[in-house]
Each structure stands twice: as structure tokens, then as C-alpha cells.
Amino acid sequence: MATTILFDPTKPPSPAGRKELDRRLRRLYEAEKSYDTAKANMAKLAKSSIAGSPVADGEVWVRDAFVFRRDPAPGDGSDRKLPPKEFWPPAGRLVTPRGSALRFMLIALFEAQTRTKPGRRPDNPRPLQGEGDEIGWADLLATDAKQAGDGRSFMSVPAKKGRHLFSALDLMHAEDLVSLPNVEERRGKHKGFLLNHEGGKRISGPNDLYLVPHKADKTYFRLPLGLFTQGWIHALDDRDLRYLLMLCYFDQGQPDGFQVISRTRYLHMAIGPDTYEKHIWFTRFDLNDVTLDGARHFNGTVDDYGKGGKAIPHTLKLLREGFDRDGMKVVTTAIEQQLAR
């Protein structure tokens, strides 16, 4: 028997979980002004997107290779231990504590697809930091950073945003997800960076420059445009984003729901329990439906497991229309409600 989860039956957060939620909520509110600016800038880019581009059609396309390895990592995936990081897909390798690389990679794909038609290669005329009313790359990032220091040690918020941007680009370059034509320059090495194919670093040779996928290709999946224009890209954390990428990958051709077996998650996507269990938060955000087998509990445990009980995976369904709402409002409200328990 299967049961559709229509409510959140989880317990109140633990003391450690409560502390982490409180910290996340504070960071979100401290970034609110920056969030509003970045959200408005991305909405402006989407509105001015060229006819025939993916964004003009209300989507952002990402190649499968960014989230799914065609060949499984070594092992059988049965010990709930993720494979070595060298066997992770690029989306996983971009995740670092307090980093922006995964977020910025997705933003860069969005930006390219506002002005580039399918099958064509984008250039990069956008400045790293804009002047006047010009939208620079740093203007597409949100931050909770504050100015600090004084005199010669003073650092402004734009300077701190620039550091986040450069750090993200350095990691993306290390993973061969961008090319840096000016990498030999002492200053400005990140200027004019170019996207590479989403598959990233290759064993057998260098990665190629990025092309927007052809519509007829069957090697990409679709992200909801509201992820960018409604600010979700900044309201969600890295594990949220990785879970969302998994949802969108499997949603292709299975809009009524799908199951993801653990071996696939571990060995092809490097997604462990902490990320997979984001389905609980996505239920609170109204971004997915979760249907459970009658023997499986919401926390993943199974009745009589080891005594004949079968661990049937959750059936997940992506709710794309949920991204039409303001991401900051939805996420902060859900966290506040959990903290009030």
C-alpha cells in the first residue's frame, strides 16, 4: 500500500538542528537586500532574452553529465558510503562550505541561455563588476557580507562579492567547467571567462567550450525559470540545489513521479542520505510530492527490514509551478514554522 504525504509529520528539530536553522535564517535575512537586487537583475535579463533562446521559452537547460555519471563509481553502493570525490559528477565537486561555485555555474548557464540560441556558442561580453546601471556578473550573486575594517584594511561589500565570484570561478576552472583566456595576466585573469561543456574534467583530454544544447538532443534536462527569476537560486543551499538537480533530471519523461534506487544515487550521482532527505524540506516548500510505500516511514526506515521487509524507494514528483513563488518568502516562512515547533 502506498500513501501520499499531505502533511509534515517530522519531529521538531534537535538542539543542533535548531541552531543550524537559526543560523541559516539569520543569513537569509542579512542577505535580503542583496537577494532582492540579484533577483531583480535576473528577472531583467530573462525579460530581455532573445527570441528562440531557452530562457525566452521559460526554461534553462543543463546537460545530464553535470549531475549523472554514465559509468558507475567503483563499489556496489550498499554501505551508504559515497565514492571518492574523483568519481562524483561535476555538480557534486562544486560544493564547498560557504562557497558559491555550484550556484554560480547554474547562474552562468542561465545568463548564457538568455542571449544564445540552441546549438550556438555564447561569448562573454559581461563585465565581472558592472558600472552605473550595467549588470555585471557580481550583480547576479546575493551575499550576507558586510563591509569590514578601516583605512588600508577596509573591504567593501562589492569587494567581498568579487572575492566570492573569483573563488567560484577558480574552482570551476579547476574542474574544467570554464576557460580563462586571460589566466596569465597578473590582474583580471577571470575577465572574459568562457563556459565549458557541463561534463567538466575529462581523463582522455581537455574539455570543449560550451554550446547551448540543440532542442532535439536527448542529453539535457530542464530547470524551471523561476529558480532564477524568483530568487530560489539564492534561497536554497547547495544540498537543496543538488537535490533539485536530481529531481529535474529524473522528471524528464516521468512527470507523474519516479523512484530513485539508492545504488543509482550513490554510484552515478554521489547523492547520500543528507541530500536525498531534502525531500522533507521540499515538501515544506511545496516543491515536491512524496509517496511512500506503506512499510516505509517518512524518515526512510522500513518495517521488518532484514526480516523480509523490502526497502521500496519513495516515489517523488517535482512540482514545477512551486517555483513561480518568491523563494526567499517561502524558505524563510518554512524555517520559521519549524523553529516554532
Tab-separated table of C-alpha atoms in Angstrom:
chain	number	residue	atom	x	y	z
A	1	MET	CA	0.000	0.000	0.000
A	2	ALA	CA	1.288	3.490	-0.845
A	3	THR	CA	0.440	6.686	0.991
A	4	THR	CA	0.808	10.218	-0.383
A	5	ILE	CA	2.345	12.560	2.164
A	6	LEU	CA	-0.020	15.536	2.508
A	7	PHE	CA	1.487	16.929	5.727
A	8	ASP	CA	4.819	17.090	7.525
A	9	PRO	CA	4.904	14.508	10.311
A	10	THR	CA	8.554	15.039	11.295
A	11	LYS	CA	9.560	15.845	14.847
A	12	PRO	CA	10.696	19.305	15.970
A	13	PRO	CA	14.377	19.948	15.233
A	14	SER	CA	17.047	18.687	17.592
A	15	PRO	CA	19.042	21.287	19.556
A	16	ALA	CA	21.833	21.083	16.975
A	17	GLY	CA	19.342	21.238	14.116
A	18	ARG	CA	17.589	24.205	15.693
A	19	LYS	CA	20.907	26.046	15.989
A	20	GLU	CA	21.695	25.382	12.319
A	21	LEU	CA	18.234	26.519	11.203
A	22	ASP	CA	18.532	29.687	13.259
A	23	ARG	CA	21.927	30.405	11.662
A	24	ARG	CA	20.544	29.802	8.162
A	25	LEU	CA	17.531	32.043	8.791
A	26	ARG	CA	19.748	34.845	10.063
A	27	ARG	CA	21.987	34.630	6.991
A	28	LEU	CA	18.976	34.743	4.690
A	29	TYR	CA	17.609	37.884	6.337
A	30	GLU	CA	21.036	39.522	6.345
A	31	ALA	CA	21.250	38.854	2.601
A	32	GLU	CA	17.698	40.087	1.884
A	33	LYS	CA	18.642	43.399	0.247
A	34	SER	CA	21.335	41.756	-1.874
A	35	TYR	CA	18.881	38.938	-2.673
A	36	ASP	CA	16.253	41.399	-3.931
A	37	THR	CA	18.804	43.107	-6.186
A	38	ALA	CA	20.139	39.850	-7.655
A	39	LYS	CA	16.593	38.565	-8.200
A	40	ALA	CA	15.577	41.788	-9.990
A	41	ASN	CA	18.694	41.663	-12.166
A	42	MET	CA	18.000	38.083	-13.266
A	43	ALA	CA	14.363	38.912	-13.952
A	44	LYS	CA	15.558	41.807	-16.124
A	45	LEU	CA	17.897	39.503	-18.089
A	46	ALA	CA	15.099	36.960	-18.568
A	47	LYS	CA	12.698	39.640	-19.789
A	48	SER	CA	15.217	40.841	-22.391
A	49	SER	CA	16.175	37.322	-23.574
A	50	ILE	CA	16.357	36.852	-27.333
A	51	ALA	CA	13.614	35.017	-29.225
A	52	GLY	CA	14.342	31.332	-29.644
A	53	SER	CA	16.599	31.070	-26.593
A	54	PRO	CA	15.760	28.536	-23.855
A	55	VAL	CA	15.084	31.318	-21.349
A	56	ALA	CA	12.665	33.016	-23.748
A	57	ASP	CA	10.780	29.705	-23.749
A	58	GLY	CA	10.691	29.700	-19.941
A	59	GLU	CA	13.426	27.122	-19.250
A	60	VAL	CA	17.120	26.659	-18.519
A	61	TRP	CA	18.761	23.547	-19.961
A	62	VAL	CA	21.507	21.551	-18.239
A	63	ARG	CA	23.282	18.554	-19.740
A	64	ASP	CA	22.862	15.230	-17.955
A	65	ALA	CA	26.620	14.857	-17.483
A	66	PHE	CA	26.628	17.689	-14.959
A	67	VAL	CA	24.701	15.570	-12.434
A	68	PHE	CA	24.919	11.959	-13.650
A	69	ARG	CA	27.977	9.823	-14.418
A	70	ARG	CA	27.348	7.408	-17.274
A	71	ASP	CA	29.712	4.849	-15.731
A	72	PRO	CA	29.116	3.981	-12.064
A	73	ALA	CA	31.789	4.678	-9.496
A	74	PRO	CA	33.640	1.653	-8.072
A	75	GLY	CA	31.738	-0.278	-5.406
A	76	ASP	CA	28.228	-1.602	-5.046
A	77	GLY	CA	26.683	1.353	-3.202
A	78	SER	CA	25.442	-0.885	-0.414
A	79	ASP	CA	27.394	0.545	2.522
A	80	ARG	CA	25.790	4.029	2.375
A	81	LYS	CA	29.255	5.486	1.831
A	82	LEU	CA	29.769	7.874	-1.048
A	83	PRO	CA	32.518	7.057	-3.569
A	84	PRO	CA	35.755	9.066	-3.602
A	85	LYS	CA	35.183	12.616	-4.838
A	86	GLU	CA	37.084	11.959	-8.059
A	87	PHE	CA	34.138	9.785	-9.101
A	88	TRP	CA	31.496	12.434	-8.372
A	89	PRO	CA	29.761	14.300	-11.205
A	90	PRO	CA	30.711	17.988	-11.556
A	91	ALA	CA	27.661	19.264	-9.638
A	92	GLY	CA	28.892	17.453	-6.524
A	93	ARG	CA	32.515	18.538	-6.867
A	94	LEU	CA	31.490	22.205	-6.951
A	95	VAL	CA	30.044	22.056	-3.433
A	96	THR	CA	32.225	23.639	-0.733
A	97	PRO	CA	31.367	25.088	2.699
A	98	ARG	CA	30.009	28.620	2.211
A	99	GLY	CA	31.107	28.523	-1.436
A	100	SER	CA	29.216	29.811	-4.468
A	101	ALA	CA	30.581	27.654	-7.293
A	102	LEU	CA	27.541	25.398	-7.870
A	103	ARG	CA	25.178	28.340	-7.629
A	104	PHE	CA	27.290	30.452	-9.949
A	105	MET	CA	27.664	27.675	-12.528
A	106	LEU	CA	23.873	27.458	-12.788
A	107	ILE	CA	23.593	31.253	-12.972
A	108	ALA	CA	26.187	31.311	-15.775
A	109	LEU	CA	24.165	28.741	-17.738
A	110	PHE	CA	21.038	30.841	-17.221
A	111	GLU	CA	22.810	34.011	-18.364
A	112	ALA	CA	24.229	32.341	-21.479
A	113	GLN	CA	20.800	30.996	-22.404
A	114	THR	CA	19.202	34.460	-22.242
A	115	ARG	CA	21.198	35.558	-25.296
A	116	THR	CA	22.176	32.383	-27.138
A	117	LYS	CA	20.026	30.124	-29.299
A	118	PRO	CA	20.223	26.309	-29.196
A	119	GLY	CA	23.265	24.847	-30.927
A	120	ARG	CA	25.296	28.053	-30.668
A	121	ARG	CA	28.307	29.014	-28.568
A	122	PRO	CA	27.968	32.002	-26.199
A	123	ASP	CA	30.670	34.608	-25.804
A	124	ASN	CA	31.037	36.632	-22.611
A	125	PRO	CA	30.815	40.409	-23.018
A	126	ARG	CA	29.542	40.894	-19.456
A	127	PRO	CA	31.970	42.617	-17.038
A	128	LEU	CA	32.833	40.934	-13.770
A	129	GLN	CA	31.680	44.023	-11.869
A	130	GLY	CA	29.382	46.469	-13.621
A	131	GLU	CA	29.456	50.266	-13.591
A	132	GLY	CA	26.412	52.522	-13.324
A	133	ASP	CA	23.263	50.689	-14.416
A	134	GLU	CA	25.236	47.942	-16.158
A	135	ILE	CA	24.638	44.442	-14.773
A	136	GLY	CA	27.922	42.702	-14.015
A	137	TRP	CA	28.440	39.079	-13.017
A	138	ALA	CA	28.803	40.045	-9.351
A	139	ASP	CA	25.359	41.676	-9.528
A	140	LEU	CA	23.816	38.251	-10.103
A	141	LEU	CA	25.090	36.984	-6.744
A	142	ALA	CA	23.467	37.568	-3.355
A	143	THR	CA	25.521	37.785	-0.183
A	144	ASP	CA	25.136	38.387	3.536
A	145	ALA	CA	28.581	40.042	3.595
A	146	LYS	CA	29.076	43.392	5.323
A	147	GLN	CA	31.818	45.963	4.900
A	148	ALA	CA	34.675	45.487	7.322
A	149	GLY	CA	37.850	47.116	8.520
A	150	ASP	CA	39.022	50.706	8.049
A	151	GLY	CA	41.824	52.562	6.384
A	152	ARG	CA	44.058	50.318	4.318
A	153	SER	CA	42.290	47.202	5.663
A	154	PHE	CA	38.818	48.400	4.620
A	155	MET	CA	36.870	45.977	2.430
A	156	SER	CA	33.568	46.978	0.838
A	157	VAL	CA	30.632	44.679	0.131
A	158	PRO	CA	31.334	44.775	-3.659
A	159	ALA	CA	34.933	43.734	-2.953
A	160	LYS	CA	33.721	40.817	-0.847
A	161	LYS	CA	31.265	39.793	-3.573
A	162	GLY	CA	34.152	39.934	-6.019
A	163	ARG	CA	36.114	37.535	-3.832
A	164	HIS	CA	33.188	35.078	-3.798
A	165	LEU	CA	32.934	35.369	-7.583
A	166	PHE	CA	36.667	34.810	-8.167
A	167	SER	CA	36.731	31.865	-5.751
A	168	ALA	CA	33.810	30.258	-7.602
A	169	LEU	CA	35.496	30.773	-10.968
A	170	ASP	CA	38.777	29.324	-9.685
A	171	LEU	CA	37.025	26.120	-8.604
A	172	MET	CA	35.063	25.949	-11.866
A	173	HIS	CA	38.352	26.372	-13.747
A	174	ALA	CA	39.984	23.606	-11.688
A	175	GLU	CA	37.096	21.339	-12.722
A	176	ASP	CA	37.487	22.439	-16.384
A	177	LEU	CA	33.978	23.925	-16.403
A	178	VAL	CA	35.268	27.318	-17.568
A	179	SER	CA	38.181	28.514	-19.659
A	180	LEU	CA	40.127	31.622	-18.602
A	181	PRO	CA	41.566	33.265	-21.754
A	182	ASN	CA	43.374	35.837	-19.574
A	183	VAL	CA	44.680	33.410	-16.959
A	184	GLU	CA	48.302	34.533	-17.451
A	185	GLU	CA	47.548	38.146	-16.547
A	186	ARG	CA	48.528	39.318	-13.058
A	187	ARG	CA	45.231	41.141	-12.723
A	188	GLY	CA	41.947	40.439	-14.427
A	189	LYS	CA	42.598	36.740	-15.097
A	190	HIS	CA	38.876	35.999	-14.674
A	191	LYS	CA	37.784	38.662	-17.168
A	192	GLY	CA	36.025	37.223	-20.228
A	193	PHE	CA	35.779	33.694	-18.814
A	194	LEU	CA	34.084	31.212	-21.124
A	195	LEU	CA	31.825	28.331	-20.167
A	196	ASN	CA	32.930	24.799	-20.981
A	197	HIS	CA	30.820	21.684	-21.527
A	198	GLU	CA	28.970	20.740	-18.311
A	199	GLY	CA	30.714	17.348	-18.186
A	200	GLY	CA	33.804	19.095	-16.839
A	201	LYS	CA	37.208	17.497	-16.368
A	202	ARG	CA	37.994	14.585	-18.715
A	203	ILE	CA	40.555	11.784	-18.311
A	204	SER	CA	41.255	11.387	-22.018
A	205	GLY	CA	41.764	15.032	-22.948
A	206	PRO	CA	40.741	18.665	-22.405
A	207	ASN	CA	37.124	19.722	-22.177
A	208	ASP	CA	35.483	21.602	-25.059
A	209	LEU	CA	33.851	25.026	-24.964
A	210	TYR	CA	30.159	25.175	-24.144
A	211	LEU	CA	27.368	25.026	-26.717
A	212	VAL	CA	23.719	25.517	-25.806
A	213	PRO	CA	22.135	22.084	-26.435
A	214	HIS	CA	20.098	21.525	-29.572
A	215	LYS	CA	16.378	21.138	-28.933
A	216	ALA	CA	16.488	17.650	-30.445
A	217	ASP	CA	19.243	16.493	-28.087
A	218	LYS	CA	18.215	13.904	-25.529
A	219	THR	CA	21.120	14.617	-23.207
A	220	TYR	CA	19.791	17.558	-21.178
A	221	PHE	CA	17.098	18.287	-18.612
A	222	ARG	CA	15.096	21.421	-17.835
A	223	LEU	CA	15.299	23.720	-14.818
A	224	PRO	CA	12.284	25.924	-14.009
A	225	LEU	CA	12.955	29.546	-14.904
A	226	GLY	CA	11.585	30.657	-11.528
A	227	LEU	CA	14.667	29.106	-9.903
A	228	PHE	CA	16.436	32.253	-11.135
A	229	THR	CA	13.762	34.923	-11.631
A	230	GLN	CA	12.041	34.210	-8.289
A	231	GLY	CA	15.272	34.040	-6.320
A	232	TRP	CA	15.268	30.353	-5.345
A	233	ILE	CA	18.836	30.046	-6.600
A	234	HIS	CA	19.929	32.155	-3.597
A	235	ALA	CA	17.357	30.958	-1.046
A	236	LEU	CA	18.277	27.267	-1.429
A	237	ASP	CA	21.533	25.874	-0.057
A	238	ASP	CA	23.921	23.642	-2.001
A	239	ARG	CA	22.339	20.387	-0.849
A	240	ASP	CA	18.923	21.761	-1.801
A	241	LEU	CA	20.276	22.578	-5.251
A	242	ARG	CA	21.792	19.126	-5.714
A	243	TYR	CA	18.500	17.512	-4.695
A	244	LEU	CA	16.656	19.786	-7.139
A	245	LEU	CA	19.034	18.837	-9.957
A	246	MET	CA	18.291	15.166	-9.222
A	247	LEU	CA	14.538	15.860	-9.320
A	248	CYS	CA	14.768	17.708	-12.630
A	249	TYR	CA	16.998	15.014	-14.150
A	250	PHE	CA	14.528	12.210	-13.393
A	251	ASP	CA	11.475	14.371	-14.108
A	252	GLN	CA	12.293	14.206	-17.826
A	253	GLY	CA	9.718	11.844	-19.306
A	254	GLN	CA	8.361	10.949	-15.849
A	255	PRO	CA	6.310	13.997	-14.781
A	256	ASP	CA	3.858	11.828	-12.812
A	257	GLY	CA	6.572	10.612	-10.449
A	258	PHE	CA	9.622	8.390	-10.275
A	259	GLN	CA	11.705	6.297	-7.893
A	260	VAL	CA	15.461	6.618	-7.493
A	261	ILE	CA	17.165	3.495	-6.189
A	262	SER	CA	19.994	4.024	-3.740
A	263	ARG	CA	22.645	2.411	-5.962
A	264	THR	CA	21.912	4.948	-8.693
A	265	ARG	CA	22.048	7.859	-6.275
A	266	TYR	CA	25.335	6.726	-4.735
A	267	LEU	CA	27.327	5.465	-7.692
A	268	HIS	CA	26.100	7.673	-10.542
A	269	MET	CA	25.186	10.914	-8.724
A	270	ALA	CA	27.116	10.815	-5.404
A	271	ILE	CA	23.960	11.742	-3.512
A	272	GLY	CA	23.835	10.388	0.027
A	273	PRO	CA	21.114	10.433	2.691
A	274	ASP	CA	21.699	14.026	3.852
A	275	THR	CA	20.984	15.354	0.365
A	276	TYR	CA	18.262	12.838	-0.547
A	277	GLU	CA	16.351	13.657	2.640
A	278	LYS	CA	15.929	17.199	1.369
A	279	HIS	CA	12.614	15.809	0.085
A	280	ILE	CA	11.328	16.640	3.584
A	281	TRP	CA	12.169	20.317	3.153
A	282	PHE	CA	10.918	20.327	-0.432
A	283	THR	CA	7.607	19.030	0.920
A	284	ARG	CA	7.544	22.012	3.291
A	285	PHE	CA	8.381	24.295	0.350
A	286	ASP	CA	5.632	22.671	-1.808
A	287	LEU	CA	8.234	21.817	-4.447
A	288	ASN	CA	7.735	18.048	-4.477
A	289	ASP	CA	5.177	15.385	-3.646
A	290	VAL	CA	6.403	12.279	-1.841
A	291	THR	CA	4.555	8.963	-1.962
A	292	LEU	CA	5.714	6.280	0.449
A	293	ASP	CA	5.282	2.554	0.466
A	294	GLY	CA	3.128	1.574	3.437
A	295	ALA	CA	6.040	-0.218	5.134
A	296	ARG	CA	8.424	2.738	4.853
A	297	HIS	CA	8.364	5.664	7.259
A	298	PHE	CA	8.926	9.285	6.324
A	299	ASN	CA	12.443	9.169	7.810
A	300	GLY	CA	13.397	6.293	5.476
A	301	THR	CA	13.216	3.363	7.935
A	302	VAL	CA	11.407	0.191	6.836
A	303	ASP	CA	9.219	-2.149	8.891
A	304	ASP	CA	10.822	-5.579	9.332
A	305	TYR	CA	13.850	-4.626	7.213
A	306	GLY	CA	16.295	-7.543	7.358
A	307	LYS	CA	13.431	-9.916	8.119
A	308	GLY	CA	11.882	-9.875	4.677
A	309	GLY	CA	10.711	-6.276	4.596
A	310	LYS	CA	11.507	-4.619	1.261
A	311	ALA	CA	13.083	-1.160	1.081
A	312	ILE	CA	10.956	0.289	-1.721
A	313	PRO	CA	12.157	3.819	-2.637
A	314	HIS	CA	9.979	6.865	-2.240
A	315	THR	CA	8.069	7.962	-5.326
A	316	LEU	CA	8.961	11.592	-5.954
A	317	LYS	CA	7.181	14.147	-8.098
A	318	LEU	CA	8.577	17.572	-8.955
A	319	LEU	CA	6.115	20.470	-8.598
A	320	ARG	CA	7.469	22.957	-11.129
A	321	GLU	CA	4.720	25.514	-10.509
A	322	GLY	CA	6.065	25.953	-6.978
A	323	PHE	CA	8.984	27.930	-8.388
A	324	ASP	CA	6.620	30.691	-9.530
A	325	ARG	CA	6.585	31.983	-5.921
A	326	ASP	CA	9.195	34.145	-4.209
A	327	GLY	CA	11.896	31.789	-2.957
A	328	MET	CA	13.011	33.903	-0.001
A	329	LYS	CA	9.479	34.217	1.396
A	330	VAL	CA	8.756	30.504	1.069
A	331	VAL	CA	12.051	29.322	2.564
A	332	THR	CA	12.143	31.766	5.490
A	333	THR	CA	8.493	31.033	6.341
A	334	ALA	CA	9.143	27.271	6.347
A	335	ILE	CA	12.205	27.665	8.585
A	336	GLU	CA	10.313	29.938	10.984
A	337	GLN	CA	7.492	27.423	11.226
A	338	GLN	CA	9.943	24.623	12.009
A	339	LEU	CA	11.694	26.731	14.660
A	340	ALA	CA	8.304	27.464	16.272
A	341	ARG	CA	7.689	23.756	16.960
